[in-house]
Amino acid sequence: MAGSKELKMSSAYISPALRAYVRERSREQCEYCLRSSLFYSFGFHVDHIISQQHGGDSAEENLAWSCPECNVRKGTNLGTYLTDGNRKVWLFDPRKQVWRKHLKLLNSGEILGKSDSGKGTVQLLRINERERVEERKLMMLEGYRFFAAI
């Protein structure tokens, strides 16, 4: 896919086929907060993990399926400062890191950052806002499987 003519048109262009691939690869779940695009009324985004501003391209290995909240809050950020000690950390990279090694879905619906990268991602993307926690908890009660978390 990465060598297709469609991708060479512009570094910002994401073909419908590549968008579908990114969506399917994620099993229709935000690769940061686990929100499902199947149950969400607003369109999900294809996120540039390393933004174009920082030299990232539209190759499949630099793209993640993201809910609008996570994508907007992440913006062009590559990292953040942790509030507990003011340390700089990189954000979680769904192409290079395994979700369950850096993040953990609790029975409460909250997501815990296990590593500094996970903690920074939870903090910056505000993954544990009340509505998102309640949504995950309800989905868990209904038996929905969050594939990144298992």
Short mmCIF file of N, CA and C in Angstrom, two decimals:
data_model
loop_
_atom_site.label_atom_id
_atom_site.label_comp_id
_atom_site.label_asym_id
_atom_site.label_seq_id
_atom_site.Cartn_x
_atom_site.Cartn_y
_atom_site.Cartn_z
N MET A 1 0.81 -1.21 0.00
CA MET A 1 0.00 0.00 0.00
C MET A 1 0.84 1.26 0.00
N ALA A 2 1.92 1.24 0.76
CA ALA A 2 2.69 2.45 0.93
C ALA A 2 3.27 2.97 -0.37
N GLY A 3 3.42 2.13 -1.38
CA GLY A 3 4.01 2.57 -2.63
C GLY A 3 3.00 2.89 -3.70
N SER A 4 1.73 2.98 -3.36
CA SER A 4 0.71 3.23 -4.37
C SER A 4 0.81 4.63 -4.93
N LYS A 5 0.35 4.80 -6.17
CA LYS A 5 0.38 6.12 -6.82
C LYS A 5 -0.45 7.13 -6.05
N GLU A 6 -1.54 6.67 -5.45
CA GLU A 6 -2.41 7.60 -4.73
C GLU A 6 -1.66 8.30 -3.60
N LEU A 7 -0.77 7.59 -2.91
CA LEU A 7 -0.04 8.19 -1.82
C LEU A 7 1.01 9.18 -2.31
N LYS A 8 1.49 9.02 -3.52
CA LYS A 8 2.52 9.90 -4.05
C LYS A 8 1.95 11.22 -4.55
N MET A 9 0.65 11.32 -4.70
CA MET A 9 0.04 12.56 -5.16
C MET A 9 0.34 13.71 -4.22
N SER A 10 0.26 13.45 -2.93
CA SER A 10 0.49 14.47 -1.91
C SER A 10 0.75 13.74 -0.61
N SER A 11 1.63 14.29 0.23
CA SER A 11 1.90 13.64 1.50
C SER A 11 0.67 13.65 2.41
N ALA A 12 -0.28 14.55 2.15
CA ALA A 12 -1.47 14.64 2.98
C ALA A 12 -2.60 13.75 2.47
N TYR A 13 -2.50 13.26 1.26
CA TYR A 13 -3.59 12.49 0.68
C TYR A 13 -3.66 11.09 1.28
N ILE A 14 -4.84 10.71 1.71
CA ILE A 14 -5.09 9.37 2.21
C ILE A 14 -6.22 8.80 1.36
N SER A 15 -5.89 7.81 0.57
CA SER A 15 -6.87 7.23 -0.35
C SER A 15 -7.99 6.54 0.44
N PRO A 16 -9.15 6.37 -0.18
CA PRO A 16 -10.24 5.64 0.48
C PRO A 16 -9.81 4.21 0.87
N ALA A 17 -9.00 3.57 0.03
CA ALA A 17 -8.54 2.21 0.34
C ALA A 17 -7.64 2.21 1.57
N LEU A 18 -6.73 3.19 1.68
CA LEU A 18 -5.85 3.25 2.84
C LEU A 18 -6.64 3.60 4.10
N ARG A 19 -7.60 4.50 3.98
CA ARG A 19 -8.47 4.84 5.11
C ARG A 19 -9.21 3.59 5.60
N ALA A 20 -9.75 2.81 4.67
CA ALA A 20 -10.46 1.58 5.03
C ALA A 20 -9.52 0.58 5.71
N TYR A 21 -8.31 0.49 5.20
CA TYR A 21 -7.31 -0.42 5.79
C TYR A 21 -7.00 -0.02 7.24
N VAL A 22 -6.78 1.28 7.49
CA VAL A 22 -6.47 1.77 8.83
C VAL A 22 -7.65 1.48 9.76
N ARG A 23 -8.86 1.72 9.29
CA ARG A 23 -10.07 1.45 10.09
C ARG A 23 -10.17 -0.03 10.42
N GLU A 24 -10.01 -0.89 9.43
CA GLU A 24 -10.14 -2.34 9.65
C GLU A 24 -9.02 -2.87 10.54
N ARG A 25 -7.81 -2.37 10.36
CA ARG A 25 -6.68 -2.82 11.17
C ARG A 25 -6.96 -2.55 12.65
N SER A 26 -7.63 -1.47 12.95
CA SER A 26 -7.93 -1.09 14.34
C SER A 26 -9.16 -1.81 14.89
N ARG A 27 -9.82 -2.58 14.04
CA ARG A 27 -11.08 -3.23 14.40
C ARG A 27 -12.12 -2.20 14.81
N GLU A 28 -12.04 -1.04 14.13
CA GLU A 28 -13.00 0.06 14.30
C GLU A 28 -12.97 0.68 15.70
N GLN A 29 -11.82 0.59 16.36
CA GLN A 29 -11.66 1.18 17.69
C GLN A 29 -10.58 2.24 17.66
N CYS A 30 -10.82 3.33 18.38
CA CYS A 30 -9.78 4.35 18.52
C CYS A 30 -8.55 3.68 19.12
N GLU A 31 -7.43 3.90 18.50
CA GLU A 31 -6.21 3.22 18.93
C GLU A 31 -5.60 3.84 20.18
N TYR A 32 -6.24 4.88 20.70
CA TYR A 32 -5.79 5.52 21.93
C TYR A 32 -6.75 5.21 23.08
N CYS A 33 -8.04 5.56 22.93
CA CYS A 33 -9.00 5.45 24.04
C CYS A 33 -9.96 4.27 23.92
N LEU A 34 -9.90 3.52 22.83
CA LEU A 34 -10.71 2.33 22.58
C LEU A 34 -12.16 2.60 22.17
N ARG A 35 -12.54 3.86 22.02
CA ARG A 35 -13.91 4.16 21.58
C ARG A 35 -14.16 3.46 20.25
N SER A 36 -15.35 2.91 20.08
CA SER A 36 -15.69 2.19 18.86
C SER A 36 -16.38 3.11 17.85
N SER A 37 -15.89 3.11 16.63
CA SER A 37 -16.53 3.91 15.59
C SER A 37 -17.87 3.29 15.16
N LEU A 38 -18.12 2.05 15.56
CA LEU A 38 -19.39 1.41 15.23
C LEU A 38 -20.55 2.01 16.01
N PHE A 39 -20.26 2.57 17.20
CA PHE A 39 -21.30 3.09 18.07
C PHE A 39 -21.20 4.59 18.27
N TYR A 40 -20.45 5.26 17.44
CA TYR A 40 -20.19 6.68 17.61
C TYR A 40 -20.73 7.42 16.41
N SER A 41 -21.49 8.46 16.65
CA SER A 41 -22.19 9.12 15.54
C SER A 41 -21.32 10.09 14.74
N PHE A 42 -20.17 10.50 15.27
CA PHE A 42 -19.29 11.42 14.54
C PHE A 42 -18.18 10.64 13.86
N GLY A 43 -17.76 11.11 12.70
CA GLY A 43 -16.73 10.41 11.94
C GLY A 43 -15.40 10.36 12.66
N PHE A 44 -14.76 9.21 12.57
CA PHE A 44 -13.42 9.05 13.13
C PHE A 44 -12.40 9.62 12.15
N HIS A 45 -11.19 9.84 12.65
CA HIS A 45 -10.12 10.43 11.86
C HIS A 45 -9.00 9.42 11.64
N VAL A 46 -8.28 9.61 10.56
CA VAL A 46 -7.03 8.91 10.37
C VAL A 46 -5.96 9.87 10.90
N ASP A 47 -5.34 9.48 12.00
CA ASP A 47 -4.36 10.32 12.69
C ASP A 47 -2.96 10.05 12.14
N HIS A 48 -2.23 11.11 11.89
CA HIS A 48 -0.80 10.99 11.59
C HIS A 48 -0.10 10.90 12.94
N ILE A 49 0.45 9.74 13.28
CA ILE A 49 1.10 9.56 14.58
C ILE A 49 2.22 10.57 14.74
N ILE A 50 3.08 10.64 13.75
CA ILE A 50 4.05 11.74 13.67
C ILE A 50 3.47 12.70 12.65
N SER A 51 3.09 13.86 13.11
CA SER A 51 2.39 14.81 12.24
C SER A 51 3.26 15.23 11.07
N GLN A 52 2.61 15.68 10.03
CA GLN A 52 3.32 16.15 8.84
C GLN A 52 4.22 17.32 9.20
N GLN A 53 3.80 18.13 10.15
CA GLN A 53 4.60 19.26 10.61
C GLN A 53 5.96 18.81 11.13
N HIS A 54 6.01 17.59 11.65
CA HIS A 54 7.25 17.05 12.20
C HIS A 54 7.91 16.04 11.26
N GLY A 55 7.48 16.02 10.00
CA GLY A 55 8.10 15.16 9.00
C GLY A 55 7.42 13.83 8.78
N GLY A 56 6.29 13.60 9.45
CA GLY A 56 5.55 12.35 9.25
C GLY A 56 4.85 12.35 7.90
N ASP A 57 4.65 11.16 7.36
CA ASP A 57 3.97 11.06 6.06
C ASP A 57 2.68 10.27 6.21
N SER A 58 2.06 9.99 5.08
CA SER A 58 0.78 9.27 5.09
C SER A 58 0.95 7.79 4.77
N ALA A 59 2.09 7.24 5.14
CA ALA A 59 2.31 5.80 4.99
C ALA A 59 1.54 5.07 6.07
N GLU A 60 1.10 3.86 5.78
CA GLU A 60 0.25 3.12 6.73
C GLU A 60 0.91 2.93 8.08
N GLU A 61 2.24 2.86 8.15
CA GLU A 61 2.91 2.68 9.43
C GLU A 61 2.97 3.96 10.26
N ASN A 62 2.46 5.06 9.73
CA ASN A 62 2.39 6.32 10.48
C ASN A 62 0.95 6.76 10.71
N LEU A 63 0.01 5.87 10.47
CA LEU A 63 -1.41 6.23 10.59
C LEU A 63 -2.10 5.40 11.65
N ALA A 64 -3.01 6.04 12.37
CA ALA A 64 -3.80 5.37 13.40
C ALA A 64 -5.25 5.80 13.28
N TRP A 65 -6.17 4.92 13.63
CA TRP A 65 -7.60 5.21 13.67
C TRP A 65 -7.87 5.91 14.99
N SER A 66 -8.51 7.06 14.96
CA SER A 66 -8.65 7.88 16.15
C SER A 66 -10.03 8.52 16.22
N CYS A 67 -10.59 8.53 17.43
CA CYS A 67 -11.84 9.26 17.62
C CYS A 67 -11.53 10.76 17.52
N PRO A 68 -12.54 11.57 17.23
CA PRO A 68 -12.28 13.01 17.09
C PRO A 68 -11.64 13.65 18.32
N GLU A 69 -12.07 13.25 19.52
CA GLU A 69 -11.51 13.86 20.74
C GLU A 69 -10.02 13.58 20.86
N CYS A 70 -9.64 12.33 20.68
CA CYS A 70 -8.22 11.99 20.80
C CYS A 70 -7.40 12.68 19.71
N ASN A 71 -7.91 12.70 18.49
CA ASN A 71 -7.15 13.30 17.40
C ASN A 71 -6.96 14.80 17.59
N VAL A 72 -8.02 15.48 17.99
CA VAL A 72 -7.92 16.93 18.19
C VAL A 72 -7.00 17.25 19.36
N ARG A 73 -7.11 16.51 20.45
CA ARG A 73 -6.27 16.78 21.62
C ARG A 73 -4.81 16.42 21.37
N LYS A 74 -4.59 15.39 20.59
CA LYS A 74 -3.21 15.03 20.25
C LYS A 74 -2.61 16.07 19.33
N GLY A 75 -3.39 16.52 18.35
CA GLY A 75 -2.90 17.53 17.42
C GLY A 75 -1.57 17.13 16.81
N THR A 76 -0.61 18.02 16.83
CA THR A 76 0.71 17.73 16.27
C THR A 76 1.70 17.29 17.35
N ASN A 77 1.20 17.09 18.58
CA ASN A 77 2.07 16.71 19.69
C ASN A 77 2.71 15.35 19.48
N LEU A 78 3.97 15.25 19.84
CA LEU A 78 4.70 13.98 19.86
C LEU A 78 4.90 13.52 21.30
N GLY A 79 4.79 14.46 22.23
CA GLY A 79 5.01 14.17 23.64
C GLY A 79 4.30 15.18 24.50
N THR A 80 4.52 15.06 25.81
CA THR A 80 3.92 15.97 26.77
C THR A 80 4.77 15.99 28.03
N TYR A 81 4.39 16.81 28.97
CA TYR A 81 5.00 16.83 30.29
C TYR A 81 4.05 16.14 31.25
N LEU A 82 4.56 15.21 32.04
CA LEU A 82 3.73 14.59 33.07
C LEU A 82 3.56 15.58 34.22
N THR A 83 2.35 15.67 34.73
CA THR A 83 2.09 16.61 35.82
C THR A 83 2.74 16.16 37.11
N ASP A 84 3.03 14.87 37.25
CA ASP A 84 3.67 14.37 38.47
C ASP A 84 5.20 14.40 38.31
N GLY A 85 5.76 15.55 38.42
CA GLY A 85 7.21 15.66 38.35
C GLY A 85 7.70 16.45 37.15
N ASN A 86 6.81 16.89 36.30
CA ASN A 86 7.16 17.74 35.17
C ASN A 86 8.24 17.11 34.27
N ARG A 87 8.06 15.80 33.99
CA ARG A 87 9.00 15.09 33.11
C ARG A 87 8.45 15.05 31.69
N LYS A 88 9.35 15.20 30.71
CA LYS A 88 8.95 15.08 29.31
C LYS A 88 8.85 13.61 28.95
N VAL A 89 7.75 13.25 28.25
CA VAL A 89 7.57 11.87 27.81
C VAL A 89 7.00 11.87 26.39
N TRP A 90 7.32 10.81 25.65
CA TRP A 90 6.73 10.60 24.33
C TRP A 90 5.32 10.07 24.49
N LEU A 91 4.44 10.40 23.55
CA LEU A 91 3.09 9.83 23.55
C LEU A 91 3.13 8.39 23.05
N PHE A 92 2.12 7.62 23.41
CA PHE A 92 1.97 6.24 22.95
C PHE A 92 1.89 6.21 21.42
N ASP A 93 2.63 5.31 20.80
CA ASP A 93 2.64 5.14 19.34
C ASP A 93 2.04 3.78 19.01
N PRO A 94 0.79 3.76 18.49
CA PRO A 94 0.12 2.49 18.24
C PRO A 94 0.76 1.61 17.17
N ARG A 95 1.67 2.14 16.38
CA ARG A 95 2.36 1.32 15.38
C ARG A 95 3.64 0.69 15.93
N LYS A 96 4.22 1.31 16.92
CA LYS A 96 5.51 0.82 17.43
C LYS A 96 5.41 0.23 18.83
N GLN A 97 4.30 0.46 19.51
CA GLN A 97 4.13 -0.02 20.88
C GLN A 97 2.85 -0.85 20.98
N VAL A 98 2.85 -1.75 21.94
CA VAL A 98 1.68 -2.61 22.19
C VAL A 98 0.81 -1.93 23.24
N TRP A 99 -0.47 -1.74 22.91
CA TRP A 99 -1.39 -1.01 23.78
C TRP A 99 -1.35 -1.54 25.21
N ARG A 100 -1.53 -2.85 25.39
CA ARG A 100 -1.66 -3.41 26.74
C ARG A 100 -0.36 -3.37 27.55
N LYS A 101 0.77 -3.07 26.90
CA LYS A 101 2.02 -2.91 27.64
C LYS A 101 2.16 -1.49 28.20
N HIS A 102 1.42 -0.55 27.64
CA HIS A 102 1.52 0.84 28.06
C HIS A 102 0.25 1.37 28.72
N LEU A 103 -0.85 0.68 28.46
CA LEU A 103 -2.16 1.12 28.96
C LEU A 103 -2.93 -0.09 29.46
N LYS A 104 -3.83 0.15 30.40
CA LYS A 104 -4.64 -0.94 30.94
C LYS A 104 -6.07 -0.48 31.12
N LEU A 105 -7.00 -1.26 30.60
CA LEU A 105 -8.43 -0.99 30.77
C LEU A 105 -8.88 -1.61 32.09
N LEU A 106 -9.37 -0.77 32.99
CA LEU A 106 -9.85 -1.24 34.29
C LEU A 106 -11.33 -1.58 34.21
N ASN A 107 -11.82 -2.38 35.14
CA ASN A 107 -13.24 -2.75 35.17
C ASN A 107 -14.14 -1.54 35.35
N SER A 108 -13.60 -0.46 35.90
CA SER A 108 -14.36 0.78 36.10
C SER A 108 -14.61 1.52 34.79
N GLY A 109 -13.92 1.10 33.71
CA GLY A 109 -14.00 1.80 32.43
C GLY A 109 -12.88 2.81 32.25
N GLU A 110 -12.12 3.03 33.31
CA GLU A 110 -10.97 3.94 33.21
C GLU A 110 -9.81 3.23 32.52
N ILE A 111 -8.94 4.04 31.93
CA ILE A 111 -7.72 3.52 31.33
C ILE A 111 -6.55 4.04 32.15
N LEU A 112 -5.72 3.11 32.58
CA LEU A 112 -4.57 3.42 33.41
C LEU A 112 -3.32 3.46 32.52
N GLY A 113 -2.51 4.49 32.67
CA GLY A 113 -1.21 4.52 32.01
C GLY A 113 -0.24 3.69 32.81
N LYS A 114 0.33 2.64 32.20
CA LYS A 114 1.28 1.76 32.89
C LYS A 114 2.71 2.25 32.73
N SER A 115 3.02 2.86 31.63
CA SER A 115 4.35 3.40 31.36
C SER A 115 4.26 4.92 31.35
N ASP A 116 5.39 5.58 31.30
CA ASP A 116 5.36 7.04 31.18
C ASP A 116 4.65 7.46 29.90
N SER A 117 4.89 6.74 28.82
CA SER A 117 4.23 7.02 27.55
C SER A 117 2.71 6.88 27.69
N GLY A 118 2.27 5.81 28.35
CA GLY A 118 0.85 5.61 28.58
C GLY A 118 0.25 6.68 29.47
N LYS A 119 0.97 7.04 30.54
CA LYS A 119 0.49 8.08 31.46
C LYS A 119 0.35 9.42 30.74
N GLY A 120 1.34 9.75 29.93
CA GLY A 120 1.29 11.01 29.19
C GLY A 120 0.15 11.04 28.20
N THR A 121 -0.11 9.91 27.55
CA THR A 121 -1.19 9.83 26.57
C THR A 121 -2.54 9.97 27.26
N VAL A 122 -2.73 9.27 28.37
CA VAL A 122 -3.99 9.38 29.13
C VAL A 122 -4.21 10.83 29.57
N GLN A 123 -3.16 11.46 30.04
CA GLN A 123 -3.24 12.84 30.53
C GLN A 123 -3.56 13.81 29.40
N LEU A 124 -2.77 13.80 28.33
CA LEU A 124 -2.92 14.79 27.26
C LEU A 124 -4.24 14.61 26.51
N LEU A 125 -4.62 13.37 26.23
CA LEU A 125 -5.83 13.11 25.45
C LEU A 125 -7.09 13.09 26.32
N ARG A 126 -6.90 13.26 27.62
CA ARG A 126 -8.03 13.26 28.59
C ARG A 126 -8.91 12.03 28.39
N ILE A 127 -8.28 10.91 28.31
CA ILE A 127 -8.94 9.64 28.01
C ILE A 127 -9.95 9.24 29.08
N ASN A 128 -9.78 9.71 30.31
CA ASN A 128 -10.68 9.30 31.39
C ASN A 128 -11.73 10.36 31.73
N GLU A 129 -12.13 11.14 30.74
CA GLU A 129 -13.27 12.03 30.97
C GLU A 129 -14.49 11.18 31.30
N ARG A 130 -15.35 11.72 32.14
CA ARG A 130 -16.50 10.97 32.65
C ARG A 130 -17.30 10.26 31.56
N GLU A 131 -17.63 10.98 30.47
CA GLU A 131 -18.48 10.39 29.43
C GLU A 131 -17.80 9.19 28.76
N ARG A 132 -16.50 9.31 28.53
CA ARG A 132 -15.78 8.23 27.86
C ARG A 132 -15.63 7.02 28.78
N VAL A 133 -15.40 7.26 30.07
CA VAL A 133 -15.31 6.17 31.04
C VAL A 133 -16.65 5.45 31.13
N GLU A 134 -17.74 6.21 31.22
CA GLU A 134 -19.07 5.61 31.31
C GLU A 134 -19.40 4.81 30.05
N GLU A 135 -19.02 5.33 28.90
CA GLU A 135 -19.25 4.63 27.64
C GLU A 135 -18.50 3.29 27.62
N ARG A 136 -17.23 3.30 28.00
CA ARG A 136 -16.46 2.05 28.04
C ARG A 136 -17.04 1.06 29.03
N LYS A 137 -17.46 1.56 30.20
CA LYS A 137 -18.02 0.67 31.22
C LYS A 137 -19.31 0.01 30.72
N LEU A 138 -20.19 0.80 30.10
CA LEU A 138 -21.42 0.22 29.54
C LEU A 138 -21.12 -0.81 28.47
N MET A 139 -20.15 -0.52 27.63
CA MET A 139 -19.79 -1.47 26.58
C MET A 139 -19.24 -2.76 27.18
N MET A 140 -18.46 -2.64 28.24
CA MET A 140 -17.93 -3.82 28.91
C MET A 140 -19.07 -4.65 29.50
N LEU A 141 -20.04 -3.98 30.13
CA LEU A 141 -21.18 -4.68 30.72
C LEU A 141 -22.00 -5.42 29.66
N GLU A 142 -22.01 -4.89 28.45
CA GLU A 142 -22.73 -5.52 27.34
C GLU A 142 -21.92 -6.62 26.66
N GLY A 143 -20.70 -6.82 27.12
CA GLY A 143 -19.86 -7.88 26.57
C GLY A 143 -19.02 -7.48 25.37
N TYR A 144 -18.92 -6.20 25.10
CA TYR A 144 -18.10 -5.72 23.98
C TYR A 144 -16.63 -6.02 24.26
N ARG A 145 -15.89 -6.46 23.25
CA ARG A 145 -14.48 -6.79 23.42
C ARG A 145 -13.60 -5.68 22.84
N PHE A 146 -12.78 -5.14 23.70
CA PHE A 146 -11.81 -4.12 23.29
C PHE A 146 -10.53 -4.86 22.89
N PHE A 147 -10.32 -5.04 21.61
CA PHE A 147 -9.26 -5.90 21.13
C PHE A 147 -7.86 -5.44 21.51
N ALA A 148 -7.61 -4.16 21.57
CA ALA A 148 -6.27 -3.68 21.92
C ALA A 148 -5.94 -4.02 23.38
N ALA A 149 -6.96 -4.13 24.21
CA ALA A 149 -6.76 -4.32 25.63
C ALA A 149 -6.56 -5.77 26.03
N ILE A 150 -6.76 -6.71 25.09
CA ILE A 150 -6.62 -8.14 25.45
C ILE A 150 -5.36 -8.74 24.88
#
